[in-house]
XYZ file of C-alpha atoms in Angstrom:
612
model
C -23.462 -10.942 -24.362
C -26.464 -13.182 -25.162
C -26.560 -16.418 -23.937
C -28.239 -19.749 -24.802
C -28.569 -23.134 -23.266
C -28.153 -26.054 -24.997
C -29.070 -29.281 -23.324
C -30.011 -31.966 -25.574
C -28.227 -35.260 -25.386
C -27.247 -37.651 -27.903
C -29.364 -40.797 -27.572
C -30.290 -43.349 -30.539
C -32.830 -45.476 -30.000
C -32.040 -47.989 -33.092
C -29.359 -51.189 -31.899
C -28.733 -52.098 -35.553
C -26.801 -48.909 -36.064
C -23.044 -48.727 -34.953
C -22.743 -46.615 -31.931
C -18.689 -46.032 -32.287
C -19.049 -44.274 -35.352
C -20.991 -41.660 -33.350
C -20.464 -38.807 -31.064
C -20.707 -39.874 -27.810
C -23.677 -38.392 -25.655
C -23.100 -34.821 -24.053
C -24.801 -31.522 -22.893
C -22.837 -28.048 -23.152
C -22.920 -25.371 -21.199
C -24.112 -22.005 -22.474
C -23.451 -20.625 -25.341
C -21.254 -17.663 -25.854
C -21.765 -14.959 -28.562
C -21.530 -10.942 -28.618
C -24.408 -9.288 -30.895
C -26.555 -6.062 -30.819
C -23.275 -3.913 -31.024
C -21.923 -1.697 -34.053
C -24.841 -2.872 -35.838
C -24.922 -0.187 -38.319
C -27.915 1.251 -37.696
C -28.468 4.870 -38.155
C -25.359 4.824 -40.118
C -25.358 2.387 -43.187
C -28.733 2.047 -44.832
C -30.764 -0.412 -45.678
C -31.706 -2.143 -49.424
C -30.016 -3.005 -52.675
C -29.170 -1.452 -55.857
C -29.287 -2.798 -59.276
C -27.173 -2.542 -62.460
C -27.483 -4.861 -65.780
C -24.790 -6.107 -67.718
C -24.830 -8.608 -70.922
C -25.634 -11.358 -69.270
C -26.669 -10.720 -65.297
C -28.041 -8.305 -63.321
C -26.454 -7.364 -60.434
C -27.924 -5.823 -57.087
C -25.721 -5.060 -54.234
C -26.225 -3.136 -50.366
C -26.704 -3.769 -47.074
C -29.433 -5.579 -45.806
C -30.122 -6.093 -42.170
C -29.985 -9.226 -40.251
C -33.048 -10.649 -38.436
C -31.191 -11.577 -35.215
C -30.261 -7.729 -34.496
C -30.469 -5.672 -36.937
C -26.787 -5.827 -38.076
C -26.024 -4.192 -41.443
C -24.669 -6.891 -43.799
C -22.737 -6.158 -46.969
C -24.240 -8.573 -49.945
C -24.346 -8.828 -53.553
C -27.024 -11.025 -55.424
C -26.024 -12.051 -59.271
C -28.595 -13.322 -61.159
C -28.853 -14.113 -64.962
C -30.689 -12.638 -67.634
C -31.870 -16.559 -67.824
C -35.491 -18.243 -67.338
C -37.302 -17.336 -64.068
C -37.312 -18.510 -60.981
C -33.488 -18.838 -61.025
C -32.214 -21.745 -58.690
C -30.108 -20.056 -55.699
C -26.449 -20.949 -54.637
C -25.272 -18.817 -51.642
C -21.647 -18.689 -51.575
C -19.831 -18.743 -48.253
C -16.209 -17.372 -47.933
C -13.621 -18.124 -46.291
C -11.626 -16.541 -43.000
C -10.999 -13.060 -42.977
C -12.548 -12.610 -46.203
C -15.635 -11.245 -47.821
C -18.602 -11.809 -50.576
C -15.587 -10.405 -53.151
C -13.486 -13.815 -52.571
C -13.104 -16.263 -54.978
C -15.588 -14.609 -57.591
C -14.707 -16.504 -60.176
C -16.439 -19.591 -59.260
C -19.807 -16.926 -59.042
C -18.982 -16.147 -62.984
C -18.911 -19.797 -63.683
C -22.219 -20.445 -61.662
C -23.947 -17.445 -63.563
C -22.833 -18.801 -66.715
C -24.672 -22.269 -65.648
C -28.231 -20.048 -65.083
C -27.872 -19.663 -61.586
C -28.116 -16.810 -59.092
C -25.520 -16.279 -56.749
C -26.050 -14.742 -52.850
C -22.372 -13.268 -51.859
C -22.345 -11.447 -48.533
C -19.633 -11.024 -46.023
C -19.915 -12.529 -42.964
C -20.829 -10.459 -39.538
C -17.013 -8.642 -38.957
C -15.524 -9.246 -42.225
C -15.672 -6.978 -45.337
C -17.715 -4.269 -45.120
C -20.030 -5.728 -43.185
C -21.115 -4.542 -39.415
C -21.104 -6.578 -36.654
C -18.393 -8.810 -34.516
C -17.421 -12.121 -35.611
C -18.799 -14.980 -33.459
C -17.034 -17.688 -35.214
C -19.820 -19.176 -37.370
C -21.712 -19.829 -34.562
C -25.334 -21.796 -34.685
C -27.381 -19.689 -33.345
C -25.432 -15.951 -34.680
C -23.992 -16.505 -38.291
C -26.400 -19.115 -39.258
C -29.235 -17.211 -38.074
C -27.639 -14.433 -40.528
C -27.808 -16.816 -43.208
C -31.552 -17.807 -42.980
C -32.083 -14.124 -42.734
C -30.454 -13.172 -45.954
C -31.796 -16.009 -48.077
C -35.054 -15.187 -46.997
C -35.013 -11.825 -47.652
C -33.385 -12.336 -51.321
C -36.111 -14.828 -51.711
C -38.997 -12.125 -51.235
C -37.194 -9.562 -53.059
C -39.242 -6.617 -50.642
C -37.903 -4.042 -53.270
C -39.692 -5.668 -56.429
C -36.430 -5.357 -57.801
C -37.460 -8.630 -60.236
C -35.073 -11.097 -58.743
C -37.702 -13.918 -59.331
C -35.764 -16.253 -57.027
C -36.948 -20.186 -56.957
C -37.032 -20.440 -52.842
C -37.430 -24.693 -53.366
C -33.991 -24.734 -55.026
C -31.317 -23.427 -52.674
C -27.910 -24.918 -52.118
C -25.644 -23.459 -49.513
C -21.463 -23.917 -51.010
C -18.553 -22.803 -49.302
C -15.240 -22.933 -48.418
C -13.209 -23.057 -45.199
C -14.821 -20.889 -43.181
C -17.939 -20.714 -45.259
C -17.379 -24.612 -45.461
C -18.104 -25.133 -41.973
C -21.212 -22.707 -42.031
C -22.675 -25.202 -45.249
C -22.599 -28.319 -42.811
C -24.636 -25.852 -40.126
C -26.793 -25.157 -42.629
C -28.367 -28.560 -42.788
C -29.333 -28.000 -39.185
C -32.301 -26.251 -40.538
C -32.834 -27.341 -44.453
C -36.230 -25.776 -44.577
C -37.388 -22.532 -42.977
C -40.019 -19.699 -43.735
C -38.562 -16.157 -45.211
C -39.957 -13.053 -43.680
C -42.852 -13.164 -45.674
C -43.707 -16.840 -45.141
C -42.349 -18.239 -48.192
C -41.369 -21.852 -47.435
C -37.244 -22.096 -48.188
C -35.878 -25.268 -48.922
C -32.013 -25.754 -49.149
C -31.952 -28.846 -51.186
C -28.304 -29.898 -50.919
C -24.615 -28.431 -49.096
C -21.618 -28.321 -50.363
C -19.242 -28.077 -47.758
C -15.314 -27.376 -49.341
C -12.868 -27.750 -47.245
C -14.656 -27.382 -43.924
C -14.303 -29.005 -40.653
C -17.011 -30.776 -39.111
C -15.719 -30.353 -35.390
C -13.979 -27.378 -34.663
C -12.475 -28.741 -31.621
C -11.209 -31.697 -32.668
C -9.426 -29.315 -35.933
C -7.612 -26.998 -34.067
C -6.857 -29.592 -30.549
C -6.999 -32.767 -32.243
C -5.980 -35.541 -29.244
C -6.210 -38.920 -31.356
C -10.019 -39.755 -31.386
C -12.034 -39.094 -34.409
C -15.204 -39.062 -32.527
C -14.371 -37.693 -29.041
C -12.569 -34.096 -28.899
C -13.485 -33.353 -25.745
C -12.443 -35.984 -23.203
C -8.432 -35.785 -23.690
C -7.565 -32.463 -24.545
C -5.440 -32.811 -27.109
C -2.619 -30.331 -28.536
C -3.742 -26.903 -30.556
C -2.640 -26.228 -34.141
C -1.048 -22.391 -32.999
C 0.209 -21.310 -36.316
C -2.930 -21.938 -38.046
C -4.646 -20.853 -34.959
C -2.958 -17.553 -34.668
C -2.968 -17.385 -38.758
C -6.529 -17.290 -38.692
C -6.671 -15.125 -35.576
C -4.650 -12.787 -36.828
C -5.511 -12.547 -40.186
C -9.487 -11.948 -39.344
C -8.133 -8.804 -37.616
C -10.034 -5.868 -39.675
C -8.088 -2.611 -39.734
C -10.770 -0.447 -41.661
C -11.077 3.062 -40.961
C -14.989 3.187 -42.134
C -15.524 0.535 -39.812
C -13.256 1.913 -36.274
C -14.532 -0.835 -33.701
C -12.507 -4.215 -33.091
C -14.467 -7.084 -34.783
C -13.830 -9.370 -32.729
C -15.720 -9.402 -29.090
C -14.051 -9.558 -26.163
C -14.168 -13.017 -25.156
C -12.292 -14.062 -28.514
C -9.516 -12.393 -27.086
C -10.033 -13.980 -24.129
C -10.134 -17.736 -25.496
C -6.657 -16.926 -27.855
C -4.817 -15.383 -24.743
C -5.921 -18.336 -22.571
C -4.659 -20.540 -25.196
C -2.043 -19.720 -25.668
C -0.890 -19.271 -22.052
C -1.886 -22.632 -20.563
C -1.384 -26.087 -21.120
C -4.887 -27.541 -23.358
C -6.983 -28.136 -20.658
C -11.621 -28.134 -20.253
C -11.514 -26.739 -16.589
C -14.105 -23.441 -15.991
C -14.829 -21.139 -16.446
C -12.342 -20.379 -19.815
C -11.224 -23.740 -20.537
C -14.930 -25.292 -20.395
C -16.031 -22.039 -22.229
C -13.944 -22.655 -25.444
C -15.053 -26.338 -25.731
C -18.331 -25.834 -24.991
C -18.305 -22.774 -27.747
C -15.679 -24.653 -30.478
C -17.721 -28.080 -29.972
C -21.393 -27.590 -28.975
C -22.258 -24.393 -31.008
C -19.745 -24.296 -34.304
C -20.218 -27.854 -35.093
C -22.034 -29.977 -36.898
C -20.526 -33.153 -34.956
C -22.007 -32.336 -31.940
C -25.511 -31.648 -32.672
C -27.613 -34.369 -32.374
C -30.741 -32.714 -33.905
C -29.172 -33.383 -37.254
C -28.341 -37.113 -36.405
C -31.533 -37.470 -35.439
C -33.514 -36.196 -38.647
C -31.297 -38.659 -39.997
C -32.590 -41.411 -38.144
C -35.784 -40.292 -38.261
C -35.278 -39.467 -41.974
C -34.435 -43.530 -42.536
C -36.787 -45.120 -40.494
C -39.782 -43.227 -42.128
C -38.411 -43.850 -46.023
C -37.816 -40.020 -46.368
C -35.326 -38.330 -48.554
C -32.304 -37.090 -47.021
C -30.303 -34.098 -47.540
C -27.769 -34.599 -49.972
C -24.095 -34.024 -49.335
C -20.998 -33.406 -51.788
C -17.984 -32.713 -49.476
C -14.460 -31.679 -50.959
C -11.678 -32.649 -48.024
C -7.688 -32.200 -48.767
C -5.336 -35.107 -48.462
C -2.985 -32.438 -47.327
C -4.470 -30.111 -45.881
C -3.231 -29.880 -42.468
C -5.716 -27.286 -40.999
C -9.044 -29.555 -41.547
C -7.730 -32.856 -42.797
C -9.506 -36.392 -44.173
C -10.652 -37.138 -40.488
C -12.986 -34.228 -41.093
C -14.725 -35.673 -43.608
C -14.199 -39.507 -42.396
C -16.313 -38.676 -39.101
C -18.982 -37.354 -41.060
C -18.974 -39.819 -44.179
C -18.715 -42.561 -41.394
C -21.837 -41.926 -38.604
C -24.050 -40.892 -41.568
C -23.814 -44.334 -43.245
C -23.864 -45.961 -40.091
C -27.278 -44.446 -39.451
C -27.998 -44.784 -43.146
C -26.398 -47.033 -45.194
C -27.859 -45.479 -48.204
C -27.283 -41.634 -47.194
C -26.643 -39.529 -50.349
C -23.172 -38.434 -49.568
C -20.498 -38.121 -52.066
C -16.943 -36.982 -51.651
C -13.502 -35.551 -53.679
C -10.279 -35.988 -51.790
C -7.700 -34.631 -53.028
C -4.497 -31.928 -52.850
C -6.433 -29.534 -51.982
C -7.455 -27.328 -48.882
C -5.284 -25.105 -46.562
C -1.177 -25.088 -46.543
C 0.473 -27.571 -47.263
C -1.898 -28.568 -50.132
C -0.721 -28.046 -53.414
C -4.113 -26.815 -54.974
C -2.934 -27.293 -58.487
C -4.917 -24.946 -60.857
C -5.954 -27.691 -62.918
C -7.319 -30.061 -59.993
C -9.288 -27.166 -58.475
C -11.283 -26.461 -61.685
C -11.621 -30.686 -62.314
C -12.829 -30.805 -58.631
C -15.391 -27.585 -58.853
C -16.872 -29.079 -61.848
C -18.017 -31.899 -60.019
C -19.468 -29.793 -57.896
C -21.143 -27.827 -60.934
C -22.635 -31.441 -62.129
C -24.185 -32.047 -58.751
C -25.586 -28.969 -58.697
C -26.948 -29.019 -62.228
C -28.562 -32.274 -60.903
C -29.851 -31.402 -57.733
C -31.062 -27.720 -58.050
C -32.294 -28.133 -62.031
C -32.737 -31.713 -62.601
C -30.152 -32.580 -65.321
C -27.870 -35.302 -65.407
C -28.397 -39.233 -64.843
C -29.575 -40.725 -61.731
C -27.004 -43.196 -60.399
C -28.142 -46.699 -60.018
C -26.284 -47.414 -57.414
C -27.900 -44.841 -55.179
C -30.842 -46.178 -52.875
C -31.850 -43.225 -50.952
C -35.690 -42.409 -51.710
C -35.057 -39.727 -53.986
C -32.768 -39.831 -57.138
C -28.930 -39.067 -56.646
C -26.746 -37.896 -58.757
C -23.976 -39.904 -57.003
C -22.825 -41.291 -53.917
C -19.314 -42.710 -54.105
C -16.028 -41.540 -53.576
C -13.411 -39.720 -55.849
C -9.769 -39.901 -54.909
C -7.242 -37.904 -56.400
C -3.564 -39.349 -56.123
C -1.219 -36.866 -54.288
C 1.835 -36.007 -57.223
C 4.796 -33.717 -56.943
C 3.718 -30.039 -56.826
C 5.631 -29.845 -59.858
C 3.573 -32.446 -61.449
C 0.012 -31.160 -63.065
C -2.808 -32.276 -62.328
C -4.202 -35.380 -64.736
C -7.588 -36.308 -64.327
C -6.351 -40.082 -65.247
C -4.987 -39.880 -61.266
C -8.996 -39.538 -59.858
C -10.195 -42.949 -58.679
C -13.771 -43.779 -57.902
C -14.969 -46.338 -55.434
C -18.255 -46.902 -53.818
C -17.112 -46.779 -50.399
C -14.652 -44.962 -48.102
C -13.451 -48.090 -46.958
C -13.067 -49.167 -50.747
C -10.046 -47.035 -51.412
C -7.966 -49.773 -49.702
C -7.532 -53.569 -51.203
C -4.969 -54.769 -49.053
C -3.216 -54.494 -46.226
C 0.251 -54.722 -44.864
C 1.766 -54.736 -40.480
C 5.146 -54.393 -39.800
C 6.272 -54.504 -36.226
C 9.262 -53.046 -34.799
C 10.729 -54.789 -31.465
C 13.163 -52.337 -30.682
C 11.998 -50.202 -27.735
C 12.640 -45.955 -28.053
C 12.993 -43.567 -25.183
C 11.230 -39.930 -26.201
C 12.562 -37.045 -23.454
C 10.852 -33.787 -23.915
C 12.356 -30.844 -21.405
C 9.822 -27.923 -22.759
C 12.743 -25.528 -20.703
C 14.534 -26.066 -24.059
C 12.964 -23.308 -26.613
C 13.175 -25.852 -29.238
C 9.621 -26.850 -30.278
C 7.943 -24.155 -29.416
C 7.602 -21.982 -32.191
C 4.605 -21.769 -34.431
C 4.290 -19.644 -37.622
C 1.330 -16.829 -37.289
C 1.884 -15.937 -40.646
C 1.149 -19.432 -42.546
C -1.819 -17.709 -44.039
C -0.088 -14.193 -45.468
C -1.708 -13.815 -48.861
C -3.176 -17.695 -48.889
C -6.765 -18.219 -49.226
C -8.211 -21.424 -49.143
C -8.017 -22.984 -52.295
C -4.661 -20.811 -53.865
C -1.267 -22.323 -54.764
C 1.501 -21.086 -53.540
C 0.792 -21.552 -50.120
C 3.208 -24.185 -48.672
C 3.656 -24.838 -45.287
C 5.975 -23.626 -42.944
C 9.268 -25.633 -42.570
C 10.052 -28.011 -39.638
C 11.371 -26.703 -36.633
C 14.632 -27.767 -34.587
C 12.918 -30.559 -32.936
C 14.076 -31.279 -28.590
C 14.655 -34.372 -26.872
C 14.365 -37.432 -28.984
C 12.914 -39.199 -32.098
C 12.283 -42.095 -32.388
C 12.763 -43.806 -36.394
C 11.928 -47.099 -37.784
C 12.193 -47.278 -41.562
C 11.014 -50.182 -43.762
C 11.635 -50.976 -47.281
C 8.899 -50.236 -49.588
C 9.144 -54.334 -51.285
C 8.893 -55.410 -47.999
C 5.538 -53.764 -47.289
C 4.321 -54.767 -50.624
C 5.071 -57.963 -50.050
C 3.782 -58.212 -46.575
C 0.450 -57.280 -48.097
C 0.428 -59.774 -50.728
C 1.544 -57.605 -53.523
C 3.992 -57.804 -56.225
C 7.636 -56.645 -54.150
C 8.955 -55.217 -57.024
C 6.180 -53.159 -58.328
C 5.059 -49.670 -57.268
C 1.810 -49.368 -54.789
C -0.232 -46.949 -53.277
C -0.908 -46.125 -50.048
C -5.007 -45.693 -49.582
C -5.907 -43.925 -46.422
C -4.956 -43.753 -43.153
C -2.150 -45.840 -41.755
C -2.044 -46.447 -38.006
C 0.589 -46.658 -35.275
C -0.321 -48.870 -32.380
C 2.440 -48.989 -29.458
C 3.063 -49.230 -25.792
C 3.963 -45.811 -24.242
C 5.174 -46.272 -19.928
C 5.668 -42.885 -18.516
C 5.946 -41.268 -14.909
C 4.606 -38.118 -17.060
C 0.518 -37.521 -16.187
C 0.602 -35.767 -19.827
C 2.195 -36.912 -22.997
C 1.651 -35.755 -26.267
C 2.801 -38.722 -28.762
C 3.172 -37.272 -32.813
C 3.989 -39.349 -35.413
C 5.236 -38.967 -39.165
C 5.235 -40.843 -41.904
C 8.281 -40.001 -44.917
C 8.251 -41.312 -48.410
C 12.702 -41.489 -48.845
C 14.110 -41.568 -52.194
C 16.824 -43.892 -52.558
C 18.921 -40.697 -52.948
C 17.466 -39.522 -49.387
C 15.132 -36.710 -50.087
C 12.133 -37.329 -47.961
C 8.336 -36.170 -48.560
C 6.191 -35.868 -46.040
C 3.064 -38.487 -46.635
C 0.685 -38.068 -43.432
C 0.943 -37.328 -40.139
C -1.122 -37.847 -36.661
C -0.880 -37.008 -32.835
C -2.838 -38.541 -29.543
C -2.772 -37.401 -26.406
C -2.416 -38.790 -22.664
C -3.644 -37.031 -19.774
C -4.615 -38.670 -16.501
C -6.837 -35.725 -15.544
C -4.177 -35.167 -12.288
C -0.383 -33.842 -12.189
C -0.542 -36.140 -9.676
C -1.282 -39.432 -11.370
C 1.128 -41.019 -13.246
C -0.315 -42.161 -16.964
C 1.887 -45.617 -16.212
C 1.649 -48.285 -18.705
C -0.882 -47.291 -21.808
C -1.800 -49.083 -24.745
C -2.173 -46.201 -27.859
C -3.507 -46.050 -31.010
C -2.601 -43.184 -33.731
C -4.919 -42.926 -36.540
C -2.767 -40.817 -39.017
C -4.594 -38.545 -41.276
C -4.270 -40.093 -44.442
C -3.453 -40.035 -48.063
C -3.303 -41.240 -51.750
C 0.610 -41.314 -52.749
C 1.996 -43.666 -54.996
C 5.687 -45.435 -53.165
C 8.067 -46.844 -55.695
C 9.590 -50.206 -54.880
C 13.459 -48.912 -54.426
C 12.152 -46.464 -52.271
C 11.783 -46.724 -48.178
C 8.491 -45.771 -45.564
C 10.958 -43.769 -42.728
C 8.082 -43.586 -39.437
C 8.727 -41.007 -36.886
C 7.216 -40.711 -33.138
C 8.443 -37.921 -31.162
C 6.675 -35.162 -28.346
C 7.212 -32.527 -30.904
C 5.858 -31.514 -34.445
C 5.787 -28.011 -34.512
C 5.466 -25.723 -36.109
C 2.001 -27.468 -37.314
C 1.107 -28.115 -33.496
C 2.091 -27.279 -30.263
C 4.353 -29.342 -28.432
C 3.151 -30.208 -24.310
C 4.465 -27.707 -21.409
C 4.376 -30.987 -19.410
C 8.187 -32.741 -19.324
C 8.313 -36.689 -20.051
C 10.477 -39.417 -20.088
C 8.155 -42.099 -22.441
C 9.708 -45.773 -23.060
C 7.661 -46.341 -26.483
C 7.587 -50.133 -27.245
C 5.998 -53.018 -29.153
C 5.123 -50.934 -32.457
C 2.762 -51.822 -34.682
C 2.840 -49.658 -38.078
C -0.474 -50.882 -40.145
C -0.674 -49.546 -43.718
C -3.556 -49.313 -45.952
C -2.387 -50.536 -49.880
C -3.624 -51.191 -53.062
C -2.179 -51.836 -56.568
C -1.649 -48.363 -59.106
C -4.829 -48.610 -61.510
C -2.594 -47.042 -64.347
């Protein structure tokens, strides 16, 4: 198992930019990663064979990785179009492999550009153990593989431009494009200088930790370990299981087995050696959020009047497995160290169950992302004016796709574009609720604790048809304040009996006493029809721990930043809010039992008028 060490601390040295939208300063512990094993070699060999077609040729093989040898399976598609060809490597998703989601690679050929497929270390064909998209393991495979392409050793006449790389994908492969700008400029093999000129992360999350045991803080994961997501955990555990019979080795090592049995058997906790392991390996080493290396090219980047690296991010409304806060956290620290960083974004029903991913939104959505590529990678399209990084931008605002009915299509007339994250929002609207609640959670009753491992059977990120699984029998008490949908209008200063949106992410601020040392507070927020059917509009979850079973939390003051949204609320209709210990089966309820009098709540709601 090799280890590494990573010890760097965050530390800005610039007062004018906001510290809060940051990560706060830490150092990990080692790394941990399996490689060297059922590499391949001797087996599978090495190097890439071509065939021609009408309008591409395409080479495929095995080419070895320049961390250890291991035999990866890839595919390079490039068009029978002017040379050097501009490269997009195309990450997949989760228990997939370079064969996913081709059709975006016959759209990207059509455009003139060559296309690097390969499945990821454990996944396809390819040899290897998974290590989770790890920094210094899967990303080292990717540097390796680009540069290879890009010196074409075989003279197979793939006349590759190596200054015109982008790095999209999607999920899995999402969170491997933010990585990637970790090291936007490298040397291939041969020492040609590689520059990956813009990511395109789909999808992705940003911290891995704070995905799959969010706790209530958008920029600290760590401190409070908060609650894990265990059917999309075990979803994605499971389904990354390879049963392959030309490939008879488990690919996964042993200490992924380790981190899911731990997980699942203990209450979320960061004590060593396990506990500390997994946050140290989710948090320090498989995300972008906590490496301060990038935040500081940034800074350095802006204080020296260089070019940054652009960004077009594609985050789901509804996706509950990597949600808006992934994106927020991101969008957020890079414009506070930047004001003018070139990042644009598309929010929208898309992403893992329960989005809708309506055929006709994904193709609007991956256009955009064709248009910024055209832009950054050739050079066509108009500069925005509004952009004042150093180089030219195609754009950086914000598209915002209202959330309809899955049984509505997609219209292009429900994308709106502001400059700013915090744009999507015109006005604002509090109600308060006097009326304390008492929440009792016994986890001896069974209710609550089941999760759904198979939320991803035959889902990929991006496909319809995909919903989430249904509510389950929910112990102990809720908690329910409902307000009418005029009132909130006109508590914001808008019309009371016209129809308004809700822009982003409401919050819950209340007052939970408990004798409990850990509670784990959920809330929900329902769009009801005035014949009762209710829709689920956002959600969110926080987390109290004293650190001791036995200290009592006491008295606490909490904040729940829900995760957002774009819905349109009718003026006969009601806002029903929900705080309870339990929301499974999208996350795991507490083992710890609580008795929490929740009082003095505060439900604030971002609005702002339909623009149609």
């Amino acid at each position: 198992m090799r280890v590494c060490l990573f010890g760097l601390f965050l530390v800005f040295a610039l007062p004018l930019f906001a510290q809060d939208a940051l990560p706060p300063a830490r150092a990990f512990g080692p790394d941990t990663t399996r490689t060297g094993v059922f590499t391949g070699e001797g087996t599978t060999p090495v190097g890439l064979a071509c065939t021609a077609a009408a309008a591409e040729m395409d080479c495929s093989g095995f080419l070895a990785s320049g961390l250890d040898g291991t035999r990866l399976d890839v595919t390079v598609r490039v068009p029978f179009a002017s040379a050097p060809h501009p490269l997009v490597v195309n990450l997949h998703g989760y228990g997939g492999s370079k064969n996913s989601s081709s059709a975006w690679d016959d759209k990207l050929i059509a455009r003139g550009y060559a296309v690097l497929r390969y499945s990821a270390r454990g996944f396809g064909k390819s040899w290897g153990q998974v290590n989770l998209a790890d920094v210094n393991v899967e990303l080292a495979d990717l540097r390796s593989l680009i540069g290879q392409v890009v010196d074409d050793p075989q003279g197979l006449g793939l006349h590759l431009d190596a200054s015109a790389v982008a790095v999209l994908g999607a999920s899995y492969g999402g969170g491997q494009s933010w990585l990637a700008a970790l090291t936007p400029a490298f040397d291939s093999p041969a020492g040609t200088k590689v520059r990956i000129r813009t990511i395109v992360p789909v999808v992705p999350w940003t911290d891995l930790l704070g995905a799959l045991r969010p706790n209530g803080s958008e920029t600290n994961s760590i401190d409070v370990p908060g609650s894990y997501k265990l059917s999309f955990l075990e979803g994605l555990f499971l389904g990354g299981l390879r049963r392959d019979p030309e490939r008879p080795y488990l690919n996964y090592p042993d200490y992924l087995f380790l981190w899911d049995a731990y997980i699942l058997l203990t209450e979320p906790n960061n004590s060593p050696p396990l506990g500390a392991q997994i946050v140290d390996g989710l948090a320090g080493y498989r995300s972008i959020w906590w490496r301060p290396e990038f935040f500081r090219a940034v800074v350095d980047n802006a204080q020296n009047n260089r070019p940054q690296l652009p960004v077009f991010e594609l985050q789901g409304f509804t996706d509950d497995l990597f949600p808006l806060p992934e994106a927020l956290r991101m969008y957020r620290a890079l414009k506070a160290l930047d004001p003018n960083y070139p990042i644009g974004e598309y929010l929208g029903d898309i992403g893992h169950p329960r989005a809708a991913n309506k055929s006709g939104e994904v193709d609007y959505a991956l256009e955009r992302v064709f248009e910024w590529l055209d832009f950054h990678l050739k050079g066509l399209g108009a500069a925005s004016p509004s952009c004042h990084d150093p180089a030219p931008q195609l754009r950086c605002d914000v598209l915002a796709a209202l959330t309809r009915p899955p049984s509505v299509p997609f219209d292009p007339a429900d994308v709106l574009r502001v400059d700013r994250m915090e744009d999507l929002a015109t006005a604002f609207a509090k109600e308060e609720f006097a009326a304390p609640s008492v929440l009792t959670y016994d986890p001896a009753n069974f209710g609550g604790v089941f999760f759904d491992p198979f939320i991803f059977s035959a889902c990929e990120q991006l496909q319809p048809g995909c919903p989430a699984p249904p509510p389950d029998f929910i112990p102990g008490d809720v908690a329910v304040y409902t307000v009418a949908a005029s009132r909130v209008a006109g508590d914001a200063g808008l019309p009371p009996a016209q129809p308004f949106l809700i822009a982003g992410q409401p919050t819950v601020a209340l007052r939970a006493t408990t004798a409990a040392y850990r509670v784990q507070l959920d809330a929900r927020l329902y769009q009801v029809k005035p014949a009762g059917q209710r829709t689920l509009v956002t959600r969110g979850t926080f987390a109290l721990d004293s650190g001791n079973p036995l200290l009592p939390l006491g008295a606490r003051d909490v904040r729940i930043p829900m995760f957002g949204n774009l819905v349109e609320i009718q003026p006969d209709e009601t806002l029903q809010l929900e705080i309870t210990n339990v929301d499974s089966p999208y996350i795991a309820p507490s083992r710890v039992p609580s008795v929490t009098l929740v009082s003095d709540v505060k439900f604030g709601v971002p609005l702002r008028p339909p623009w149609r």
